[in-house]
Amino acid sequence: MAATDWESRLAAIVAEWEEGGRAALEKALTLEEVEAVRGSYLGRKGKLALLLRELGALPLEEKRRLGPRAQDAKRAIEEAAGLREKSLADFLDRAALKPLFNDPTLPGFLPPRGGLHPLTRIVDEVAEILLRLGFDWAEGPLIETERYNFEVLNIPEHHPSRDLMDTFYVSGAKGMVLRTHTSPVQGREMEKRTPPLRIFSPGRVFRRENVDATHSAVFHQIEGLCVDEGIGFADLKGTLEVFLKALLGPETKLRFRPSYFPFTEPSAEVDVQCFSCHGSGCGLCKRTGYIEMLGSGVVHSNVLKACGVDPGRWSGFAFGMGVERIAMLRWGVTDIRAFYESDVRVLGQFSR
Ligand code: DAH
């Protein structure tokens, strides 16, 4: 084959590439389309590949003159195909991650939703039960007088139980304390109302405690009080039985243990059979089979008297429980501080 013939064939291939081949590559939408265009020039039967194979037959001088021109054309096609291939591959990677268009039938992103704090949930649950049993919601101040926090409750000055509840005294306000329990609401409500009365009072209480996994200087209690004619220990037992079964489940078994509180006589601590091991003993109940739930008792006549209620006619029962304690048992929380740190990763697990 003559060199001029070879040269005009190269010119025709280059012209075709410039006029159509390059544009076809730029419009290719799949890797297969890119490969088809490249193959038509450089594949085993590609136009340029065939021509290059025939280059060897030309005289040396012609080879030197025409060879580089053919190589330039080859490189240009190679390069354009490579670029298109790369950009298609990048695009397909992205496309695999993201839909190409908005699909309005896909579920949307839900906005983050708030929820009730676990302690609020316990208070709400307890409130619902006690309201159904005819108890009224009552509230008392967090900064309390020593009279309501102690004296009215039959805890005179120098009584050892004042030391048991390490009290925060308000500096510069004589006789004022941060209430150490919700029991002062008992006295306030007995003075405010006339019996018969049934109240409960949830709220914050304060004690000088060193904070650790099970102690906090600020925590929450719920107080209950019932005063009526002929109220006795049996009424306390029956009410707490109904109440704790409603709160913890109908299988709940109660145990009343003799105890001491200055404002009740007799006094009892109420345990429930461990809901984890059902009484056989486990880590949750510290091998005792029972879990302490609340303090309770028949209201001491001194408390009734101090609040202007005639103990000759009226009697009552009272109970008090820790909200954190119930929440920890309910959800298996092992560190009380989780309730106060406002970590949404923790609190989010309680939202409904
Ligand atoms: N006030 C007690 C405390 O903080 C709890 C308590 C015990 C409340 C017996 C009561 C009761 O009403 O009757 O430990």
XYZ file of C-alpha atoms and ligand atoms in Angstrom:
366
model
C 0.000 0.000 0.000
C 1.296 3.413 -0.928
C 2.160 5.875 1.804
C -0.146 8.505 0.304
C -3.015 6.043 0.416
C -2.240 5.250 4.069
C -1.990 8.953 4.858
C -5.359 9.804 3.349
C -6.982 6.931 5.247
C -5.524 8.328 8.494
C -6.824 11.787 7.568
C -10.288 10.325 6.961
C -10.274 8.520 10.345
C -9.106 11.655 12.161
C -11.776 13.716 10.394
C -14.469 11.212 11.286
C -13.295 11.234 14.904
C -13.345 14.990 15.044
C -16.738 15.278 13.398
C -18.609 12.441 15.072
C -16.575 10.096 17.246
C -15.600 12.625 19.902
C -19.190 13.897 20.157
C -20.501 10.322 20.424
C -18.165 9.715 23.377
C -19.267 12.901 25.068
C -22.877 11.811 24.774
C -22.321 8.243 25.937
C -24.488 7.456 28.965
C -23.144 4.024 29.834
C -19.727 2.424 30.100
C -20.811 0.073 27.289
C -21.458 3.006 24.946
C -18.003 4.421 25.709
C -16.461 1.047 24.999
C -18.351 0.754 21.675
C -16.984 4.085 20.428
C -13.462 3.369 21.586
C -13.618 -0.130 20.105
C -14.707 1.185 16.715
C -11.351 2.998 16.533
C -8.988 1.059 18.730
C -10.540 -2.371 19.182
C -9.247 -5.510 17.540
C -11.110 -4.601 14.336
C -11.086 -0.852 14.986
C -10.372 1.497 12.086
C -7.286 3.079 13.576
C -5.980 -0.175 15.002
C -6.156 -1.821 11.566
C -4.422 1.117 9.964
C -1.656 1.089 12.580
C -1.045 -2.578 11.872
C -0.470 -1.688 8.242
C 2.066 0.992 9.173
C 4.815 -1.641 9.383
C 4.630 -2.221 5.623
C 5.550 1.370 4.803
C 9.095 2.450 4.045
C 11.088 3.513 7.112
C 11.003 7.196 6.226
C 7.216 7.178 5.842
C 6.888 5.280 9.097
C 8.853 8.010 10.863
C 6.725 10.732 9.290
C 3.277 9.175 9.667
C 3.734 7.029 12.778
C 3.621 9.920 15.320
C 0.523 11.403 13.641
C -1.317 8.114 14.030
C -0.104 7.807 17.624
C -1.393 11.336 18.359
C -4.809 10.374 17.001
C -4.784 7.176 19.058
C -3.858 9.058 22.219
C -6.608 11.645 21.650
C -9.261 8.933 21.352
C -7.849 7.006 24.328
C -7.862 10.164 26.420
C -11.407 11.236 25.516
C -12.760 7.731 26.184
C -10.917 7.576 29.513
C -12.296 10.923 30.651
C -15.864 10.023 29.759
C -15.522 6.658 31.426
C -14.251 8.248 34.619
C -16.984 10.843 34.837
C -19.670 8.244 34.135
C -18.274 5.962 36.825
C -18.235 8.814 39.349
C -21.779 9.706 38.449
C -22.961 6.115 38.765
C -21.347 5.847 42.210
C -23.304 8.872 43.336
C -26.427 7.651 41.664
C -26.177 4.430 43.603
C -26.332 6.444 46.820
C -28.945 8.953 45.873
C -32.097 8.788 43.791
C -31.809 10.771 40.560
C -35.063 12.596 41.141
C -37.353 13.386 44.049
C -39.636 10.486 44.799
C -42.622 11.989 46.588
C -43.833 8.527 47.579
C -40.782 7.935 49.793
C -41.341 8.529 53.528
C -40.133 11.964 54.611
C -37.662 12.780 57.361
C -39.487 12.981 60.682
C -38.700 16.101 62.704
C -37.166 15.257 66.094
C -39.903 14.892 68.682
C -39.752 15.698 72.366
C -41.004 13.390 75.081
C -41.851 13.394 78.743
C -39.024 13.064 81.250
C -39.010 9.610 82.886
C -39.623 11.154 86.323
C -42.612 13.050 84.916
C -43.917 9.794 83.496
C -43.778 8.083 86.895
C -45.489 11.048 88.590
C -48.173 11.031 85.875
C -48.784 7.313 86.298
C -48.999 7.547 90.075
C -51.249 10.605 89.801
C -53.613 8.832 87.448
C -54.026 5.935 89.875
C -54.420 8.074 92.992
C -56.834 10.468 91.303
C -58.964 7.434 90.420
C -58.868 6.400 94.094
C -60.292 9.789 95.051
C -57.088 11.557 96.105
C -56.642 15.235 95.188
C -53.421 16.664 93.759
C -51.767 19.041 96.239
C -48.555 21.015 96.137
C -46.387 22.638 98.750
C -43.434 25.034 98.701
C -39.873 23.809 98.225
C -38.598 26.331 100.753
C -40.416 25.245 103.854
C -40.683 26.279 107.478
C -39.147 24.055 110.128
C -42.645 23.955 111.585
C -44.170 22.084 108.618
C -41.056 20.137 107.706
C -40.436 18.944 111.293
C -42.516 20.193 114.233
C -45.999 19.508 112.903
C -44.747 16.059 111.911
C -43.875 15.221 115.495
C -40.174 15.804 114.927
C -39.227 18.250 117.712
C -35.951 20.108 117.813
C -33.064 17.854 118.861
C -35.028 14.833 117.721
C -32.452 12.461 116.224
C -34.393 12.056 112.982
C -33.597 15.692 112.142
C -29.995 14.592 111.835
C -30.962 11.588 109.733
C -32.263 13.914 107.086
C -29.276 16.170 106.584
C -31.060 19.414 106.077
C -30.197 22.463 103.976
C -30.926 25.507 106.125
C -31.667 28.743 104.297
C -29.036 31.247 105.389
C -30.375 34.572 106.605
C -33.912 33.201 106.958
C -34.386 31.791 110.419
C -36.546 28.701 110.617
C -36.529 28.136 106.846
C -35.247 24.971 105.221
C -35.283 23.315 101.829
C -37.898 20.650 102.512
C -36.294 17.281 103.197
C -39.427 15.342 102.230
C -42.922 15.908 100.842
C -44.498 15.136 104.234
C -44.879 18.854 105.164
C -47.677 18.995 102.589
C -49.658 16.780 104.989
C -49.802 19.529 107.608
C -50.501 22.278 105.097
C -53.421 20.385 103.579
C -54.894 19.365 106.941
C -54.897 23.032 107.984
C -56.316 24.167 104.651
C -59.105 21.563 104.378
C -61.575 19.971 106.716
C -61.686 16.179 106.869
C -62.558 13.838 105.316
C -59.649 14.453 102.959
C -57.488 12.516 100.591
C -54.510 14.182 98.969
C -51.278 13.241 97.290
C -48.372 15.520 96.591
C -45.494 14.937 94.211
C -42.475 17.186 94.241
C -38.845 17.976 94.683
C -37.019 17.446 97.979
C -33.501 18.259 99.153
C -30.915 16.606 101.355
C -27.269 17.203 102.069
C -26.079 14.042 100.376
C -22.873 13.231 98.620
C -23.917 12.554 95.067
C -23.238 9.070 93.722
C -24.985 6.458 91.575
C -27.861 6.059 94.042
C -27.866 9.377 95.941
C -28.707 12.869 94.850
C -29.009 16.059 96.896
C -32.156 16.882 94.920
C -34.696 14.192 94.240
C -38.456 13.620 94.137
C -41.060 12.095 96.375
C -44.788 11.517 96.285
C -46.701 11.883 99.525
C -50.129 10.437 100.198
C -52.542 11.249 103.026
C -56.048 10.090 103.870
C -58.010 11.367 106.882
C -61.513 10.199 107.657
C -63.621 8.672 110.408
C -62.637 5.156 111.381
C -59.501 4.949 109.239
C -57.056 2.285 110.381
C -54.120 0.197 109.293
C -56.402 -2.051 107.208
C -57.359 0.944 105.053
C -53.681 1.692 104.514
C -53.000 -1.910 103.521
C -55.945 -2.116 101.169
C -55.185 1.201 99.499
C -51.502 0.424 98.983
C -52.368 -3.024 97.665
C -54.649 -1.537 95.015
C -52.231 1.282 94.307
C -49.069 -0.825 93.899
C -50.842 -3.449 91.799
C -52.080 -0.701 89.480
C -48.573 0.773 89.287
C -46.455 -2.382 89.035
C -48.843 -5.014 87.705
C -51.629 -7.241 89.060
C -49.164 -9.974 90.095
C -47.440 -7.635 92.556
C -47.039 -9.116 96.050
C -46.670 -6.789 99.029
C -44.872 -7.215 102.336
C -45.448 -4.869 105.269
C -42.443 -4.548 107.547
C -42.635 -2.830 110.974
C -40.689 0.411 110.916
C -40.410 3.762 112.608
C -41.353 7.271 111.526
C -42.083 10.016 114.055
C -45.259 11.060 112.224
C -46.913 7.642 112.056
C -47.804 5.032 114.663
C -47.725 2.216 113.816
C -45.318 2.610 110.908
C -44.523 0.189 108.141
C -42.198 -0.037 105.238
C -43.741 -1.677 102.234
C -41.735 -4.018 100.055
C -42.872 -5.656 96.849
C -41.765 -9.101 95.843
C -38.897 -8.694 93.402
C -40.374 -8.455 89.911
C -37.148 -9.742 88.440
C -36.698 -13.036 90.352
C -40.199 -13.332 91.895
C -38.786 -13.757 95.373
C -36.057 -16.326 94.890
C -33.293 -13.708 95.216
C -31.263 -11.914 92.555
C -28.986 -8.946 92.005
C -31.836 -6.447 91.705
C -33.275 -7.303 95.144
C -29.821 -7.947 96.637
C -30.741 -11.626 97.279
C -33.615 -10.650 99.599
C -36.455 -11.447 97.205
C -38.078 -8.116 98.050
C -37.688 -4.521 96.947
C -38.381 -1.597 99.256
C -41.061 0.662 97.775
C -42.324 3.140 100.342
C -42.744 4.267 103.937
C -46.174 4.463 105.506
C -48.217 4.325 108.654
C -51.223 5.443 110.635
C -50.985 9.195 111.188
C -49.724 9.943 114.702
C -52.307 11.691 116.893
C -49.729 14.418 117.631
C -49.684 15.267 113.919
C -53.488 15.495 113.749
C -53.545 17.692 116.858
C -50.829 19.992 115.561
C -52.899 20.569 112.422
C -56.176 21.245 114.221
C -57.727 17.860 113.475
C -59.511 16.207 116.408
C -57.931 12.752 116.909
C -60.987 11.754 118.948
C -63.064 11.849 115.790
C -60.639 11.542 112.875
C -57.811 9.224 111.991
C -55.739 8.695 108.910
C -52.950 6.964 107.078
C -50.022 8.366 105.131
C -47.381 7.093 102.764
C -44.346 8.455 100.960
C -42.235 7.123 98.133
C -39.232 8.076 96.035
C -39.917 8.804 92.378
C -36.356 8.135 91.175
C -36.398 4.782 92.908
C -39.510 3.675 91.057
C -38.139 4.958 87.736
C -34.817 3.165 88.266
C -36.570 -0.114 89.031
C -39.042 0.313 86.186
C -36.441 0.921 83.485
C -33.365 -0.713 84.970
C -31.543 2.610 85.364
C -28.473 2.037 87.548
C -27.288 5.639 87.965
C -29.629 8.255 89.424
C -27.616 11.031 87.763
C -29.006 9.956 84.374
C -32.244 11.726 85.366
C -30.598 15.109 85.857
C -27.966 15.355 83.143
C -30.472 16.114 80.355
C -28.540 14.014 77.853
C -31.034 13.607 75.010
C -29.391 10.317 74.054
C -30.555 9.015 77.437
C -33.864 10.859 77.750
C -34.795 9.977 74.151
C -35.030 6.345 75.207
C -37.991 7.146 77.447
C -40.051 9.179 74.979
C -43.093 7.426 73.661
N -41.125 11.281 104.797
C -40.518 9.985 104.779
C -39.124 10.069 104.176
O -38.798 11.041 103.562
C -41.311 9.012 103.952
C -42.619 8.692 104.623
C -42.706 7.665 105.521
C -43.738 9.440 104.321
C -43.879 7.330 106.150
C -44.952 9.139 104.944
C -45.018 8.070 105.876
O -46.074 9.805 104.710
O -46.186 7.761 106.467
O -38.353 9.135 104.333
